[in-house]
Coordinates of N, CA and C in Angstrom, one line a residue:
X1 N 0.8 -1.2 0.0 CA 0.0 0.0 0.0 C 0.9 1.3 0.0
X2 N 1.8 1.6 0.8 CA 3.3 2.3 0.9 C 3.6 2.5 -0.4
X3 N 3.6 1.7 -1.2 CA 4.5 1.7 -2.3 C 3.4 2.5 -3.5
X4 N 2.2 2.2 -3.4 CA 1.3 2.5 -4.3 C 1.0 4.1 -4.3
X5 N 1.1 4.3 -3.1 CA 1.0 6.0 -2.2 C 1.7 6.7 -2.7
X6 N 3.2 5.7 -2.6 CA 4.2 7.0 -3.2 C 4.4 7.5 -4.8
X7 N 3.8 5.8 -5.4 CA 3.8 6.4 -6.7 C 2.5 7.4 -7.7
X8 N 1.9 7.7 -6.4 CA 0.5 8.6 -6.3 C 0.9 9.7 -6.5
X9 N 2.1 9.9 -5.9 CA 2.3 11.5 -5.5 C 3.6 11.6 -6.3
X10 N 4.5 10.4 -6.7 CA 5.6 11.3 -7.2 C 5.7 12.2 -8.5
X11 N 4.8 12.4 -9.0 CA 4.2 13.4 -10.2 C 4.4 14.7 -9.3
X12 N 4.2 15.2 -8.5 CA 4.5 16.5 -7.4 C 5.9 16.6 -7.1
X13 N 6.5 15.2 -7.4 CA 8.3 15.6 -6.6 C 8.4 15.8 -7.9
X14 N 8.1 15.2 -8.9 CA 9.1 15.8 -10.3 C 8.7 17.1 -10.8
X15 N 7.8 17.6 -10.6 CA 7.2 19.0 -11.3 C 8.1 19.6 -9.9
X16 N 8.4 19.9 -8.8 CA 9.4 20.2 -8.2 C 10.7 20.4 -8.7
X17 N 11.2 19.3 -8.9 CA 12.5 18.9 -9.3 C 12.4 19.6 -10.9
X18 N 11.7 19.7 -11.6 CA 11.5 20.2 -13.0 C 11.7 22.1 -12.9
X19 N 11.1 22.2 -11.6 CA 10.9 23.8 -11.7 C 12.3 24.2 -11.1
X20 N 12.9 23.3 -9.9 CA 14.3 23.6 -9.9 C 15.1 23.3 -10.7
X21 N 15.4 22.9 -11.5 CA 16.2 22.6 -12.8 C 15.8 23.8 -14.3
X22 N 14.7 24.3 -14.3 CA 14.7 25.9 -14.5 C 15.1 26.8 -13.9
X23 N 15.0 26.6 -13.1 CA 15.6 27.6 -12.1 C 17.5 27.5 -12.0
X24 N 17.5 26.4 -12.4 CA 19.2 26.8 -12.4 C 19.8 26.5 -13.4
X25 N 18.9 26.3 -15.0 CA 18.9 26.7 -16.7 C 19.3 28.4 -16.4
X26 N 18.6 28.8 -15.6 CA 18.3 30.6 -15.9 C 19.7 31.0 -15.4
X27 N 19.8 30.5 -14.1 CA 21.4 30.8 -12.8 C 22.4 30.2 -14.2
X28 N 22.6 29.2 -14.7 CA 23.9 28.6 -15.1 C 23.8 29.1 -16.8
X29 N 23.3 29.6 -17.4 CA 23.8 29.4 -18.7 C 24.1 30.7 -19.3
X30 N 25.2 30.8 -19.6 CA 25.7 32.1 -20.3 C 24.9 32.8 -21.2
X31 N 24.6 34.4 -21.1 CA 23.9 35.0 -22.0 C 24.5 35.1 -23.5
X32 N 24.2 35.1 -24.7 CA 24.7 35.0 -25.6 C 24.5 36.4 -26.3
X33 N 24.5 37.2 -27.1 CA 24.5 37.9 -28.3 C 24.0 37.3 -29.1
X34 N 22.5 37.5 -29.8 CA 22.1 37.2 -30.9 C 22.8 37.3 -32.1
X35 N 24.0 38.4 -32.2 CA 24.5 37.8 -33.9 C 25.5 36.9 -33.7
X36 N 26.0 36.0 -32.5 CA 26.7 35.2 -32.2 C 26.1 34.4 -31.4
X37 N 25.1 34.2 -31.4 CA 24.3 32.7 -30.4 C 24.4 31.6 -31.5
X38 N 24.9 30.5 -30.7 CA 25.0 29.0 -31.3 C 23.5 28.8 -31.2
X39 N 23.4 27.8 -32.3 CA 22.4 27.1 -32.5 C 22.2 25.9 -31.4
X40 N 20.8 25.9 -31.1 CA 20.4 25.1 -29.4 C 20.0 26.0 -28.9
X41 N 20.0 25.3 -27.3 CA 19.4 26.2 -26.1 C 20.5 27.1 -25.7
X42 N 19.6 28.5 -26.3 CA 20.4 30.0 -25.8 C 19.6 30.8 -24.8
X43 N 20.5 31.5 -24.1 CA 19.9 32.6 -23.2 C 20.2 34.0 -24.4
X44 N 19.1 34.9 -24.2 CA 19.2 36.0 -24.6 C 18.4 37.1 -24.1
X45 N 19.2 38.3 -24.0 CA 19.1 39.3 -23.4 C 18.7 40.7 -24.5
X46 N 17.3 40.6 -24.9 CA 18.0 41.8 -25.6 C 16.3 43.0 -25.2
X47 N 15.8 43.7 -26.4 CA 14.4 44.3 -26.2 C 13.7 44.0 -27.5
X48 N 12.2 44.5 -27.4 CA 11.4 44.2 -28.2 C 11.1 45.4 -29.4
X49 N 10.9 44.7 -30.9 CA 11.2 45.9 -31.4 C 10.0 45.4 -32.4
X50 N 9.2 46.7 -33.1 CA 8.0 46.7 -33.9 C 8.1 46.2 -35.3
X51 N 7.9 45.1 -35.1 CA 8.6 45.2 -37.4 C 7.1 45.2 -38.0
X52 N 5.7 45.1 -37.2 CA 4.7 44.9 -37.9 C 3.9 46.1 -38.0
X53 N 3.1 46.5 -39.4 CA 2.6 47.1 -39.4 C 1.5 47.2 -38.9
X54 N 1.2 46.1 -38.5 CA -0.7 46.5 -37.3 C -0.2 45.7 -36.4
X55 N 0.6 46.6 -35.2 CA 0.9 45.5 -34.2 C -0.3 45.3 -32.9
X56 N 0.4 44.3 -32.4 CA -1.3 44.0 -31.5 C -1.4 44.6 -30.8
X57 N -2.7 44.9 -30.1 CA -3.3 45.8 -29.1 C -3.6 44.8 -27.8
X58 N -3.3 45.5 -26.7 CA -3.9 44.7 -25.5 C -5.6 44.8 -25.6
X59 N -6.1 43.7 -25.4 CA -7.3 43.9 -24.9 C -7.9 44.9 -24.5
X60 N -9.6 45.5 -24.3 CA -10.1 46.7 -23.7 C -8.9 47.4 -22.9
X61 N -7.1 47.1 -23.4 CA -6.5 48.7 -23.1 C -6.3 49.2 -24.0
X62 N -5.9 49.0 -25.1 CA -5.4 49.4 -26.9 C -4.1 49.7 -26.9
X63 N -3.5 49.1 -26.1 CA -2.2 49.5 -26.2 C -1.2 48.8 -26.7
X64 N -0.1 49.0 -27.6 CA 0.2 48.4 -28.9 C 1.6 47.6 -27.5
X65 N 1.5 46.1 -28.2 CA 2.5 45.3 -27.5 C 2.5 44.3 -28.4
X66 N 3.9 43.1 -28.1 CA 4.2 41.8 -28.8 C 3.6 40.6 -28.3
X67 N 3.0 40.6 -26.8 CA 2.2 39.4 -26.7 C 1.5 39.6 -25.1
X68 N 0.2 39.4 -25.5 CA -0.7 39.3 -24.6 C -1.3 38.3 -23.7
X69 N -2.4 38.3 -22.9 CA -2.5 37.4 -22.0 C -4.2 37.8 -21.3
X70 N -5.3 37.4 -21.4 CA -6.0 37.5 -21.0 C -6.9 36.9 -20.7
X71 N -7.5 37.1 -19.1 CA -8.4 36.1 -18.8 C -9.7 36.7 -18.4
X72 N -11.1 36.0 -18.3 CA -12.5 37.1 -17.6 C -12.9 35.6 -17.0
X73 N -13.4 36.5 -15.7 CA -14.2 35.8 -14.8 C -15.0 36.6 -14.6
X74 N -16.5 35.8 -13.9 CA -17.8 36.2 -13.4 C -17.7 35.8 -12.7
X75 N -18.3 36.9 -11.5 CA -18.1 36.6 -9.9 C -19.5 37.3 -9.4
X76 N -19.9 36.1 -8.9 CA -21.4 36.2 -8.1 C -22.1 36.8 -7.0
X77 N -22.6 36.6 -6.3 CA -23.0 37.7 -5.6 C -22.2 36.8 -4.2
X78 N -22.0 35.6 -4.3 CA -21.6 35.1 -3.1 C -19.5 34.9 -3.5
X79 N -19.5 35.7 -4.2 CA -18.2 36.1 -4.4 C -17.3 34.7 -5.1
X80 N -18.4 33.7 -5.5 CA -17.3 32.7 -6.4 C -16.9 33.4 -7.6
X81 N -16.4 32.5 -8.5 CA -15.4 32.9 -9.4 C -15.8 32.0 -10.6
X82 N -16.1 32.3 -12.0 CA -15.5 31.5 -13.3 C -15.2 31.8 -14.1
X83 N -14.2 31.2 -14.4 CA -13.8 31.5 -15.7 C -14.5 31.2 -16.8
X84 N -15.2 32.6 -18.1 CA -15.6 32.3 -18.6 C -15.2 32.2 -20.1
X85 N -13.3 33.3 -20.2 CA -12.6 33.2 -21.8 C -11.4 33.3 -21.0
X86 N -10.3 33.0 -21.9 CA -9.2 33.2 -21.5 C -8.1 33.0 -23.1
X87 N -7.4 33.8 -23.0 CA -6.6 33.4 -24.6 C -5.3 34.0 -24.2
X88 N -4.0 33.5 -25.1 CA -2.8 34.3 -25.2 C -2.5 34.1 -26.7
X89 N -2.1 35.6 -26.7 CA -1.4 35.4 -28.1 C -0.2 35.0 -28.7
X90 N -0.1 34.0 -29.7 CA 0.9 33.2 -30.4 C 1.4 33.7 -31.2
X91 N 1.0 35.1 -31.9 CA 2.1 35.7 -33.0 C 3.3 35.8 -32.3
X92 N 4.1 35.4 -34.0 CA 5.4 35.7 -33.7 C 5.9 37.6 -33.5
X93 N 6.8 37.8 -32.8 CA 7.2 39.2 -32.4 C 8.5 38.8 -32.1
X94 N 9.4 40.2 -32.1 CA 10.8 40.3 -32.2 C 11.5 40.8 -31.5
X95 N 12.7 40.5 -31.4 CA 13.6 41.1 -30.4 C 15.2 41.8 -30.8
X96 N 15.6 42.6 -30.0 CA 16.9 42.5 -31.1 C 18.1 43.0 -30.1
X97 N 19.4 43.3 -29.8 CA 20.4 43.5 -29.1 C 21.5 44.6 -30.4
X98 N 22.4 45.2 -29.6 CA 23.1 45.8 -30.7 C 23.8 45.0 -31.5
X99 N 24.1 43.6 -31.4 CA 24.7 42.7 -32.5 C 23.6 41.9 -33.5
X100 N 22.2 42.6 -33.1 CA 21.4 41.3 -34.3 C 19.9 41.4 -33.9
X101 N 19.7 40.7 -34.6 CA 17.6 40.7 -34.7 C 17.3 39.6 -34.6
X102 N 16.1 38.7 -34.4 CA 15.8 37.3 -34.3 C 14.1 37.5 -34.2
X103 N 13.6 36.2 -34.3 CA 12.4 36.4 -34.3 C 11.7 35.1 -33.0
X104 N 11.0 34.9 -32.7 CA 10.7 34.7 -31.5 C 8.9 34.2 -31.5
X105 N 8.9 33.0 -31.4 CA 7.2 32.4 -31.9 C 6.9 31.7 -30.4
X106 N 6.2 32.5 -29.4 CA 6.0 32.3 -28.1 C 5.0 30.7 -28.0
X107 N 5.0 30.2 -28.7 CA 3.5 29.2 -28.7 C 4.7 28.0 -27.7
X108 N 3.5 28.0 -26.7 CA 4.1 26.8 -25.6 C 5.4 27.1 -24.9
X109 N 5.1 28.7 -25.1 CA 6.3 29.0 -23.8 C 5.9 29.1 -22.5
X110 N 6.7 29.3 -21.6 CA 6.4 29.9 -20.2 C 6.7 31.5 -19.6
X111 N 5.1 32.3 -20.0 CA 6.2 33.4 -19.7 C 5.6 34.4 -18.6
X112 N 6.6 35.0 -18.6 CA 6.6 35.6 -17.2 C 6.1 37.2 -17.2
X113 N 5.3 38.0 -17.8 CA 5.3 39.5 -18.1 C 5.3 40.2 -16.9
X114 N 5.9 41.3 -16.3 CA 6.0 42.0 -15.6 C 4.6 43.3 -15.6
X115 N 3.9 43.4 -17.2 CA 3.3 44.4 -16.8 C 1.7 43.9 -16.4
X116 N 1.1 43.7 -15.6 CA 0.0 43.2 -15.7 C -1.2 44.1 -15.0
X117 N -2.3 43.8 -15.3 CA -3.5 44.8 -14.9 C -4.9 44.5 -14.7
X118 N -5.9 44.5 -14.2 CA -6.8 43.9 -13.2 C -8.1 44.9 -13.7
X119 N -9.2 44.4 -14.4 CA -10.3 45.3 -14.5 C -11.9 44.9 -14.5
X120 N -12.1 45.8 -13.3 CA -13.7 45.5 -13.0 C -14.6 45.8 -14.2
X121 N -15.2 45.1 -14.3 CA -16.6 45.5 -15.2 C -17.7 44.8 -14.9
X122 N -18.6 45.4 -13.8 CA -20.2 45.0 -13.3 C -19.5 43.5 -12.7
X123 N -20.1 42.4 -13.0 CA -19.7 40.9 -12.2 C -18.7 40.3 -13.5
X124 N -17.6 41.2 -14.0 CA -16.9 40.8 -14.7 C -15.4 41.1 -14.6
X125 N -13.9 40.3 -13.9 CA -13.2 40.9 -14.0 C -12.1 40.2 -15.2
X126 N -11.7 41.6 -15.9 CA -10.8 41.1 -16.6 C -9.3 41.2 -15.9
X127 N -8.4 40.2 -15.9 CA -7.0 40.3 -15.9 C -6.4 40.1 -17.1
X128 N -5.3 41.2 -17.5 CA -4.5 41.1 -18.6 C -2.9 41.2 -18.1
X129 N -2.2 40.6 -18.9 CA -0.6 41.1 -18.7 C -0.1 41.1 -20.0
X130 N 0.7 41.6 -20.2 CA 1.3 42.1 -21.8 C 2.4 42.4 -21.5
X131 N 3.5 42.4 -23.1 CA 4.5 42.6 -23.1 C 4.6 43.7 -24.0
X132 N 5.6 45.1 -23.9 CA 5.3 46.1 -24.7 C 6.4 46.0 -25.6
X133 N 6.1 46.9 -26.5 CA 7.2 47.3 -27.4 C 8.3 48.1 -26.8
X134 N 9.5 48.0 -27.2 CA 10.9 48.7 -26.3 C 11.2 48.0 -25.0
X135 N 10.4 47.4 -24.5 CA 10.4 46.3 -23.4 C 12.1 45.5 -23.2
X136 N 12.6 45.8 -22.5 CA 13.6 44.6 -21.7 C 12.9 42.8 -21.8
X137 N 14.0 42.3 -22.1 CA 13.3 40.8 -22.6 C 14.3 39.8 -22.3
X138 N 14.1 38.6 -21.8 CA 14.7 37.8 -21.1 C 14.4 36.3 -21.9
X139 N 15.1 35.5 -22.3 CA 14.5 34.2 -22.9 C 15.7 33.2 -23.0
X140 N 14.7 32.5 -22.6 CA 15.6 31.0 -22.6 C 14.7 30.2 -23.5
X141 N 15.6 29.9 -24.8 CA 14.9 28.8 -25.9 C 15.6 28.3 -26.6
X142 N 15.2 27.4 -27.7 CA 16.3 27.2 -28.7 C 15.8 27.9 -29.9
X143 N 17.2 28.0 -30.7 CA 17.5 29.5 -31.9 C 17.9 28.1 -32.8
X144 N 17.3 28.7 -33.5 CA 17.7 28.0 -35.2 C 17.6 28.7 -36.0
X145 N 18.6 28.7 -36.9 CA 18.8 29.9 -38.1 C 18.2 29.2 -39.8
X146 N 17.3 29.4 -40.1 CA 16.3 29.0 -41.1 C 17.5 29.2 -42.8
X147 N 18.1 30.6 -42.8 CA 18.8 31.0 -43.7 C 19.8 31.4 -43.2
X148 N 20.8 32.0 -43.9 CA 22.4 32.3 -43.5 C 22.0 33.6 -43.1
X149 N 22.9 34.0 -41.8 CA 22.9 34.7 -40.8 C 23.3 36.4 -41.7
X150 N 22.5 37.4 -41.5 CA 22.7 38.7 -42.2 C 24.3 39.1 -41.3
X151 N 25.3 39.4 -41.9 CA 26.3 40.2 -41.1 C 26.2 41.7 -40.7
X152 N 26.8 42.0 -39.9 CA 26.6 43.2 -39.4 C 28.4 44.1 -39.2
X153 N 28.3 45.2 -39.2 CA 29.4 45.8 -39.0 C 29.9 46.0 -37.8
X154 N 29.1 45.6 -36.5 CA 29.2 45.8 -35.6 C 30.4 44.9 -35.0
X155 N 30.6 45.7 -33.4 CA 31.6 44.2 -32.9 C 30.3 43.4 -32.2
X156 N 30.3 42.3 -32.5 CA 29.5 41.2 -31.8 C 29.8 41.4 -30.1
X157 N 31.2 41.7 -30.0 CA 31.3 41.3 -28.2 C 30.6 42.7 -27.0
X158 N 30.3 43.4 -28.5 CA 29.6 44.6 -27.6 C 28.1 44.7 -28.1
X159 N 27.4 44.2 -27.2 CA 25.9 43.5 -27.4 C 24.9 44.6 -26.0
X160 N 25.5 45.4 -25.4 CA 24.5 46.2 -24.5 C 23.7 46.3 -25.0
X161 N 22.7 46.7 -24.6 CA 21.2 47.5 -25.2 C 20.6 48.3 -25.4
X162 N 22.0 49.5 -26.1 CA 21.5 50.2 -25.6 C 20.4 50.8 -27.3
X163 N 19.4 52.1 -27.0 CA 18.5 52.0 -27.5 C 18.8 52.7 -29.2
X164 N 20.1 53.1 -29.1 CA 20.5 53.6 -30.5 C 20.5 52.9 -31.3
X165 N 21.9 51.6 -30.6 CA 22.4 50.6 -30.8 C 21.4 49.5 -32.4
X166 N 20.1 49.3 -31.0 CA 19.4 48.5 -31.8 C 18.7 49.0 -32.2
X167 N 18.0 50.4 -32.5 CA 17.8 51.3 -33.6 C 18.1 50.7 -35.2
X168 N 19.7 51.0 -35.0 CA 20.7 50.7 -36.0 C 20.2 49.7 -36.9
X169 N 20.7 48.4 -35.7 CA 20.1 46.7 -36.3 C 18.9 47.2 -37.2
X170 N 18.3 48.0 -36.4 CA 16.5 47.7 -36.9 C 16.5 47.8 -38.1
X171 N 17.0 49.1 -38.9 CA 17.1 49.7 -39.5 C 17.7 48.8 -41.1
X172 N 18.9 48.2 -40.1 CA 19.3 47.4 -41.6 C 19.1 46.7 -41.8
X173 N 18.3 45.5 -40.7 CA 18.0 44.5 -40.7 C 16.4 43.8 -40.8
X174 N 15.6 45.2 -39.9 CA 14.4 44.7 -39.5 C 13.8 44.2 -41.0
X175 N 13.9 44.8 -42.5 CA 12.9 43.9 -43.6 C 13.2 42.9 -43.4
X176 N 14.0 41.8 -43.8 CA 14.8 40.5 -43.2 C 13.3 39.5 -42.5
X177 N 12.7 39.5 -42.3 CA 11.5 39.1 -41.2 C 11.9 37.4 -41.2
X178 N 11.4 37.5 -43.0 CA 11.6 35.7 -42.6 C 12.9 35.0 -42.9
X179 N 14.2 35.7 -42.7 CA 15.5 35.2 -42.7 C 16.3 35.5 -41.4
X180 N 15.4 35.6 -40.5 CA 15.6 35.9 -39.3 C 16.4 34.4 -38.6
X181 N 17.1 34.8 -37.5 CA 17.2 33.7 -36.4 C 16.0 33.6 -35.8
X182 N 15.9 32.1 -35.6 CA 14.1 32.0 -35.1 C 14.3 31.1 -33.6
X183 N 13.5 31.9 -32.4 CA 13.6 30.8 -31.0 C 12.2 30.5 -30.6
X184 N 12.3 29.4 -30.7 CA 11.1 28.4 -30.4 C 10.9 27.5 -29.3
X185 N 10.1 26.6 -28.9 CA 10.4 25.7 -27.8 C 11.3 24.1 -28.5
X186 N 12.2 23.9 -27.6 CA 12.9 23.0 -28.1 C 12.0 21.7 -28.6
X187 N 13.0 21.0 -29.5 CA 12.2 19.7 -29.9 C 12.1 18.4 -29.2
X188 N 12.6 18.7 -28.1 CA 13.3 18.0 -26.8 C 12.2 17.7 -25.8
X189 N 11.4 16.6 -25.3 CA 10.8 17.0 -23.6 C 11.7 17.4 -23.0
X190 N 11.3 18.1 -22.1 CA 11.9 18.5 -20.3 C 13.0 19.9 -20.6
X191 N 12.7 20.5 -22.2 CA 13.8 21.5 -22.5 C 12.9 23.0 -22.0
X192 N 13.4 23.9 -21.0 CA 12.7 24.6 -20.9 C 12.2 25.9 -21.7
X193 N 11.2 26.2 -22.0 CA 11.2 27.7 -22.8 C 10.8 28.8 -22.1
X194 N 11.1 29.7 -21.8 CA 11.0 30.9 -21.0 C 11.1 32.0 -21.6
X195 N 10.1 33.0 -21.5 CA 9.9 34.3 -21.6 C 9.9 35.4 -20.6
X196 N 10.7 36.3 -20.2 CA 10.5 36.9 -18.7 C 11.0 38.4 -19.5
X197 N 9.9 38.9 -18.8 CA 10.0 41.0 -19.1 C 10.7 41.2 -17.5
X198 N 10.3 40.4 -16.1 CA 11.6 40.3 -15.0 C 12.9 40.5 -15.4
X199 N 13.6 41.1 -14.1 CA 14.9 40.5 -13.8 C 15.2 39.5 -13.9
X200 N 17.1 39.0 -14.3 CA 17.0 37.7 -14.3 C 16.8 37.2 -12.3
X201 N 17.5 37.9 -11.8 CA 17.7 37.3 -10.2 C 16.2 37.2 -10.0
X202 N 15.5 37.9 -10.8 CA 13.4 38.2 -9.8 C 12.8 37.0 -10.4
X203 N 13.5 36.3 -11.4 CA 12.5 34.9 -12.5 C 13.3 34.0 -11.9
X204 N 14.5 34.1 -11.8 CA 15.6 32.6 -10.5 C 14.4 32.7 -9.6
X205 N 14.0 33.8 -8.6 CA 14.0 33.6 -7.2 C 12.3 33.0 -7.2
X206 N 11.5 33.5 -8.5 CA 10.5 33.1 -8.5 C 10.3 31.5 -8.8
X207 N 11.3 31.2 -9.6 CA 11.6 29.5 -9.8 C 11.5 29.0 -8.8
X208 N 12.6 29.4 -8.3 CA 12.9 28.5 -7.2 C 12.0 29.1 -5.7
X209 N 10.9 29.6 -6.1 CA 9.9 29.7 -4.2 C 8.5 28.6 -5.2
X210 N 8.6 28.5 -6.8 CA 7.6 28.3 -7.1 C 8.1 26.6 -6.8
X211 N 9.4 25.8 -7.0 CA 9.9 24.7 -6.8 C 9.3 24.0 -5.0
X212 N 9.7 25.0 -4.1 CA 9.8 25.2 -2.6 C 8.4 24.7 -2.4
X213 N 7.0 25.1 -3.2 CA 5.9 24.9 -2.9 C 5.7 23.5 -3.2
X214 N 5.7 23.1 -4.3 CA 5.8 21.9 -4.9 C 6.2 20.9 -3.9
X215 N 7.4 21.2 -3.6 CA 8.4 20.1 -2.6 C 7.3 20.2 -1.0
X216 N 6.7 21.3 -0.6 CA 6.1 21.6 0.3 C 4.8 20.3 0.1
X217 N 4.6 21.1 -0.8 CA 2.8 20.5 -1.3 C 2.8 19.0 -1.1
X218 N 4.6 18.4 -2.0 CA 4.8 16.7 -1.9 C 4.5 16.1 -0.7
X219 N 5.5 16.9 0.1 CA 5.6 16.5 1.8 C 4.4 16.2 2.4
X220 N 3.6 17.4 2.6 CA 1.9 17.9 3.1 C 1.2 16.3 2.3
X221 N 1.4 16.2 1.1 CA 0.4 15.2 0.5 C 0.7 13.5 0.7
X222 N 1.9 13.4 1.1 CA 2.1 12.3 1.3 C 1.8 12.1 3.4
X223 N 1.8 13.1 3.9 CA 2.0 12.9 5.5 C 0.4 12.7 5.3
X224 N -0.2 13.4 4.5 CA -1.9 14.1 4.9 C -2.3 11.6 4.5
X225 N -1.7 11.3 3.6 CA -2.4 10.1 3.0 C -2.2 8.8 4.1
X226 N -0.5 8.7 4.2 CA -0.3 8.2 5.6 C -0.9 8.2 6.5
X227 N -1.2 9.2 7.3 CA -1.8 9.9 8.4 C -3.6 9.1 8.1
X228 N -3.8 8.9 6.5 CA -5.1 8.9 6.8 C -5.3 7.0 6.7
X229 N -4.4 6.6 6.0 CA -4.5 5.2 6.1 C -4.0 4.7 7.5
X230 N -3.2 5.2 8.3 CA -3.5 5.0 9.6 C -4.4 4.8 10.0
X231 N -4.9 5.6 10.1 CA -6.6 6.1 10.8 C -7.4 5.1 10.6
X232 N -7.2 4.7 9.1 CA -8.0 3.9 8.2 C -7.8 2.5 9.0
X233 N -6.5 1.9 9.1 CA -6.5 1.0 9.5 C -6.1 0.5 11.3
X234 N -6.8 1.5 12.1 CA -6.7 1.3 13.2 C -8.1 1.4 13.3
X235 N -9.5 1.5 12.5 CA -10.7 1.1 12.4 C -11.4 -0.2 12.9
X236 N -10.5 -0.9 12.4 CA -10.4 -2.4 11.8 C -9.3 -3.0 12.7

């Protein structure tokens, strides 16, 4: 019975162990420069830049961003809750550093947006979170280069961000759309994909308290079942 218990619950130690092992993908892996990232799982540091001409709008805010997130619930008089729509958007949107441009197709990532916002309407609230244009941008995925890499005049090992910089890129590079470097979710299980408008240290520390609950929740779930087949069998 022991044995059957545990393999009840070990689905909660690995989603644990899964969210710590992102958590130290983000801690351990060198950030790269998009016009010098190897192909595979890269970290990249750069911001978000407009290449479309009707870019998306957040939900009832209109405010032009690369990817959105919205949910509505109706909440009753006795203050439950349901959800009755929820969507995120999958267009691809772009990023770019002073060494390069890439393109970036969020479908089945994990992401993290820092801007988010809460709106009553009668027994209706919407929550939205978005990612804006000019935005600081954080990603952990794998890059694959579809066509040969546009060169640049720049030096590659000076990749800051700053906002001239990738102006520049934009400029020479942004028509380019679909000869871009492309990051996607790997083709890999257990490869992580991450999106974070956070700090990197604020998306580590969130991994790893989101890990801590998990490992919590294991512990709590396995005492709470013991505890109760005890009970169960001091019945009898």
């Amino acid at each position: 019975m022991e044995y059957l218990v545990l393999l009840a619950v070990l689905p909660i130690l690995f989603i644990a162990f899964y969210r710590l092992q992102i958590a130290r993908h983000v801690e351990d892996l060198p950030t790269s420069p998009i016009g010098a990232a190897a192909q595979g799982l890269v970290e990249i540091k750069a911001r978000t830049v407009d290449l479309n001409s009707r870019p998306l709008l957040v939900p009832r805010l209109g405010i032009p961003c690369v990817w959105f997130r919205y949910e509505i619930e109706n909440r009753d008089q006795n203050n439950g809750k349901v959800m009755v729509d929820a969507r995120e958007s999958i267009d691809r949107f772009y990023v770019a550093d002073s060494s390069g441009i890439c393109a970036v197709d969020p479908l089945r990532a994990e992401v993290h947006p820092k801007k988010n916002k809460q709106i009553q309407d009668g027994s209706s609230v919407y929550k939205l979170s978005w990612i804006g244009i000019d935005d600081s941008i954080y990603i952990l995925g794998w890059l694959h280069t579809l066509h040969p890499r546009p060169k640049i005049d720049d030096k590659i090992h000076d990749y800051s961000s700053t906002k001239s910089k990738i102006e520049t890129v934009v400029k020479r590079y942004g028509h380019l759309k679909e000869k871009l470097d492309r990051i996607t979710r790997a083709p890999y299980p257990a490869i992580p994909y991450i999106i974070s408008t956070h700090y990197e240290h604020t998306l580590v520390n969130k991994l790893k308290r989101q890990a801590k609950y998990w490992f919590i929740g294991f512990f709590a779930t396995l005492l709470v079942i013991f505890l109760i087949i005890e009970n169960w069998q001091s019945l009898f």
